[in-house]
C-alpha positions as YAML, in Angstrom:
chain: A
units: angstrom
residues:
- id: 1
  name: MET
  ca: [-15.99, 16.29, 40.13]
- id: 2
  name: THR
  ca: [-15.90, 16.61, 35.39]
- id: 3
  name: LYS
  ca: [-15.02, 13.61, 33.22]
- id: 4
  name: ILE
  ca: [-12.25, 14.69, 30.63]
- id: 5
  name: ILE
  ca: [-12.38, 13.31, 27.62]
- id: 6
  name: ARG
  ca: [-9.26, 13.43, 25.46]
- id: 7
  name: PHE
  ca: [-9.53, 12.49, 21.81]
- id: 8
  name: ILE
  ca: [-5.95, 10.89, 20.05]
- id: 9
  name: ARG
  ca: [-5.86, 11.21, 16.26]
- id: 10
  name: GLU
  ca: [-4.94, 8.77, 14.50]
- id: 11
  name: ARG
  ca: [-3.23, 9.94, 10.98]
- id: 12
  name: THR
  ca: [-3.52, 8.19, 7.97]
- id: 13
  name: PRO
  ca: [0.24, 6.89, 6.13]
- id: 14
  name: PHE
  ca: [0.70, 9.04, 3.09]
- id: 15
  name: ASN
  ca: [0.18, 6.51, 0.86]
- id: 16
  name: LEU
  ca: [-2.92, 5.65, 1.61]
- id: 17
  name: VAL
  ca: [-3.95, 9.06, 1.29]
- id: 18
  name: VAL
  ca: [-2.53, 9.15, -1.99]
- id: 19
  name: TYR
  ca: [-4.85, 6.07, -3.35]
- id: 20
  name: GLY
  ca: [-7.62, 7.39, -1.02]
- id: 21
  name: SER
  ca: [-7.11, 10.63, -3.61]
- id: 22
  name: TYR
  ca: [-7.03, 8.32, -7.07]
- id: 23
  name: ILE
  ca: [-9.83, 6.70, -6.03]
- id: 24
  name: TYR
  ca: [-11.66, 9.86, -5.65]
- id: 25
  name: PHE
  ca: [-10.20, 11.17, -8.72]
- id: 26
  name: VAL
  ca: [-11.34, 8.26, -10.60]
- id: 27
  name: LEU
  ca: [-14.55, 6.94, -9.09]
- id: 28
  name: VAL
  ca: [-17.53, 9.02, -7.09]
- id: 29
  name: PHE
  ca: [-16.46, 10.60, -3.90]
- id: 30
  name: ARG
  ca: [-18.46, 8.85, -1.68]
- id: 31
  name: MET
  ca: [-17.68, 5.20, -3.32]
- id: 32
  name: ALA
  ca: [-14.45, 6.67, -2.70]
- id: 33
  name: SER
  ca: [-14.99, 6.18, 1.32]
- id: 34
  name: ASP
  ca: [-16.76, 2.46, 0.84]
- id: 35
  name: ILE
  ca: [-13.57, 1.55, -1.26]
- id: 36
  name: LEU
  ca: [-11.00, 2.58, 1.51]
- id: 37
  name: SER
  ca: [-13.06, 1.28, 4.28]
- id: 38
  name: LEU
  ca: [-11.84, -2.20, 3.09]
- id: 39
  name: ILE
  ca: [-8.60, -0.91, 3.95]
- id: 40
  name: ILE
  ca: [-9.34, 2.08, 6.79]
- id: 41
  name: ASP
  ca: [-11.96, 3.56, 8.06]
- id: 42
  name: ARG
  ca: [-11.81, 7.32, 6.49]
- id: 43
  name: SER
  ca: [-15.25, 9.75, 5.46]
- id: 44
  name: TYR
  ca: [-16.01, 10.73, 2.10]
- id: 45
  name: ALA
  ca: [-15.36, 14.76, 3.53]
- id: 46
  name: SER
  ca: [-11.83, 13.82, 4.77]
- id: 47
  name: ILE
  ca: [-10.70, 12.05, 1.45]
- id: 48
  name: LEU
  ca: [-12.45, 15.40, -0.12]
- id: 49
  name: SER
  ca: [-9.90, 17.21, 1.62]
- id: 50
  name: TRP
  ca: [-7.03, 15.04, 1.11]
- id: 51
  name: PHE
  ca: [-7.65, 15.44, -2.87]
- id: 52
  name: ARG
  ca: [-8.11, 19.11, -2.85]
- id: 53
  name: SER
  ca: [-4.35, 19.08, -1.34]
- id: 54
  name: LEU
  ca: [-3.67, 16.62, -3.58]
- id: 55
  name: SER
  ca: [-5.28, 17.40, -7.04]
- id: 56
  name: PHE
  ca: [-2.10, 19.07, -8.74]
- id: 57
  name: LEU
  ca: [-1.12, 15.15, -9.10]
- id: 58
  name: PHE
  ca: [-3.54, 13.93, -11.13]
- id: 59
  name: ASP
  ca: [-4.50, 15.46, -14.51]
- id: 60
  name: ASN
  ca: [-6.55, 14.05, -16.94]
- id: 61
  name: ASP
  ca: [-5.24, 16.18, -19.78]
- id: 62
  name: CYS
  ca: [-2.12, 14.18, -20.10]
- id: 63
  name: LYS
  ca: [-3.03, 11.19, -22.01]
- id: 64
  name: LYS
  ca: [-0.93, 12.42, -24.83]
- id: 65
  name: ASN
  ca: [2.21, 13.55, -23.07]
- id: 66
  name: VAL
  ca: [3.40, 10.48, -21.22]
- id: 67
  name: ARG
  ca: [6.50, 10.04, -22.53]
- id: 68
  name: VAL
  ca: [8.47, 8.54, -19.26]
- id: 69
  name: VAL
  ca: [6.61, 6.28, -16.37]
- id: 70
  name: MET
  ca: [8.56, 5.68, -13.28]
- id: 71
  name: VAL
  ca: [7.03, 2.51, -11.67]
- id: 72
  name: ASP
  ca: [7.36, 0.85, -7.94]
- id: 73
  name: ASP
  ca: [5.93, -1.27, -5.77]
- id: 74
  name: THR
  ca: [5.55, -1.04, -1.73]
- id: 75
  name: PHE
  ca: [3.86, -3.62, 0.18]
- id: 76
  name: ILE
  ca: [0.99, -1.87, 2.22]
- id: 77
  name: ASP
  ca: [-1.05, -3.28, 5.28]
- id: 78
  name: VAL
  ca: [-5.00, -4.04, 4.84]
- id: 79
  name: GLY
  ca: [-5.87, -5.02, 8.52]
- id: 80
  name: SER
  ca: [-3.84, -8.51, 9.20]
- id: 81
  name: ARG
  ca: [-3.13, -9.03, 4.88]
- id: 82
  name: SER
  ca: [-0.30, -7.32, 3.32]
- id: 83
  name: ARG
  ca: [-1.15, -5.86, -0.26]
- id: 84
  name: VAL
  ca: [1.15, -4.83, -2.72]
- id: 85
  name: MET
  ca: [0.42, -1.67, -4.45]
- id: 86
  name: TYR
  ca: [1.92, -0.33, -7.68]
- id: 87
  name: VAL
  ca: [2.05, 3.24, -8.80]
- id: 88
  name: ALA
  ca: [3.19, 4.80, -12.20]
- id: 89
  name: PHE
  ca: [4.27, 8.50, -12.22]
- id: 90
  name: GLU
  ca: [5.01, 10.39, -15.22]
- id: 91
  name: PRO
  ca: [8.75, 12.75, -13.43]
- id: 92
  name: LEU
  ca: [8.29, 14.92, -16.62]
- id: 93
  name: LEU
  ca: [4.47, 16.21, -16.30]
- id: 94
  name: ARG
  ca: [4.53, 15.21, -12.28]
- id: 95
  name: ARG
  ca: [1.97, 13.18, -12.73]
- id: 96
  name: ILE
  ca: [0.49, 9.78, -10.72]
- id: 97
  name: ILE
  ca: [-0.76, 8.06, -13.65]
- id: 98
  name: TYR
  ca: [-1.78, 5.19, -12.64]
- id: 99
  name: ILE
  ca: [-2.41, 3.03, -9.01]
- id: 100
  name: TRP
  ca: [-3.13, -0.73, -8.55]
- id: 101
  name: VAL
  ca: [-3.53, -2.72, -5.31]
- id: 102
  name: CYS
  ca: [-2.94, -6.61, -5.27]
- id: 103
  name: ASP
  ca: [-1.90, -9.54, -3.76]
- id: 104
  name: VAL
  ca: [1.61, -10.35, -4.47]
- id: 105
  name: ALA
  ca: [4.71, -8.61, -6.57]
- id: 106
  name: ASN
  ca: [5.44, -10.63, -9.13]
- id: 107
  name: ILE
  ca: [6.05, -11.05, -13.18]
- id: 108
  name: PHE
  ca: [2.37, -11.83, -13.28]
- id: 109
  name: THR
  ca: [1.18, -8.66, -11.98]
- id: 110
  name: SER
  ca: [3.96, -6.45, -13.19]
- id: 111
  name: LEU
  ca: [2.55, -7.12, -16.46]
- id: 112
  name: THR
  ca: [-0.93, -6.83, -15.64]
- id: 113
  name: PHE
  ca: [-0.09, -3.39, -14.41]
- id: 114
  name: LEU
  ca: [1.96, -2.36, -17.77]
- id: 115
  name: LYS
  ca: [-0.76, -3.62, -19.98]
- id: 116
  name: ARG
  ca: [-2.99, -1.32, -18.43]
- id: 117
  name: ILE
  ca: [-0.56, 1.18, -18.58]
- id: 118
  name: ARG
  ca: [-0.61, 0.90, -22.34]
- id: 119
  name: ALA
  ca: [-3.66, 0.37, -22.73]
- id: 120
  name: ILE
  ca: [-4.43, 3.62, -21.36]
- id: 121
  name: TYR
  ca: [-1.32, 5.43, -22.55]
- id: 122
  name: GLY
  ca: [-0.14, 4.01, -25.62]
- id: 123
  name: SER
  ca: [3.05, 2.07, -26.21]
- id: 124
  name: LYS
  ca: [5.35, 5.03, -26.90]
- id: 125
  name: PHE
  ca: [6.67, 5.62, -23.59]
- id: 126
  name: ILE
  ca: [9.52, 4.53, -21.36]
- id: 127
  name: VAL
  ca: [9.19, 2.51, -18.31]
- id: 128
  name: LEU
  ca: [11.85, 3.12, -15.64]
- id: 129
  name: SER
  ca: [12.30, 0.85, -12.64]
- id: 130
  name: ASP
  ca: [13.80, 0.54, -9.58]
- id: 131
  name: GLY
  ca: [15.99, -2.82, -10.99]
- id: 132
  name: ALA
  ca: [13.35, -5.09, -10.20]
- id: 133
  name: LYS
  ca: [13.38, -8.28, -13.20]
- id: 134
  name: TYR
  ca: [9.79, -8.92, -13.36]
- id: 135
  name: TYR
  ca: [10.01, -5.35, -14.38]
- id: 136
  name: LYS
  ca: [12.18, -6.01, -17.20]
- id: 137
  name: ALA
  ca: [10.43, -9.38, -18.04]
- id: 138
  name: SER
  ca: [7.09, -7.68, -18.63]
- id: 139
  name: CYS
  ca: [8.21, -4.65, -20.65]
- id: 140
  name: LYS
  ca: [10.59, -7.46, -23.16]
- id: 141
  name: ILE
  ca: [6.59, -9.46, -23.46]
- id: 142
  name: LEU
  ca: [5.11, -6.24, -24.18]
- id: 143
  name: ASN
  ca: [7.58, -4.49, -26.41]
- id: 144
  name: LEU
  ca: [8.29, -1.97, -23.92]
- id: 145
  name: LYS
  ca: [11.73, 0.23, -24.20]
- id: 146
  name: HIS
  ca: [12.91, 0.10, -20.07]
- id: 147
  name: GLY
  ca: [15.51, 2.53, -19.13]
...
């Protein structure tokens, strides 16, 4: 009698695929696997294939052309803990320009997130958000245009 071994594939949530691709883009891809292992275990080869399929989202040459930044946050589960993933997207260039994961979503974390974006891309862009009050307050503190 032969044994039948069944393999059940676990799909990776799309927001973690994008985050893993972003880590690969910013860092070395073998480090991306180690960093992502805090959230979910995936091999560096699978992260490389994610990056190849999503590489059109990431570009180094867009630093001068950022005019509009759409920011949003979403909650993700990291093991038994809940984290907040901030994402900045440039709709005219169709590029993800920054991703950041932290513990809570409030005015201090959104202020830090927007400060980091301003440090990289300057302050000549308009911030569009989903209407969360902490984005509007952070833009007012940093003298950024909020639309």
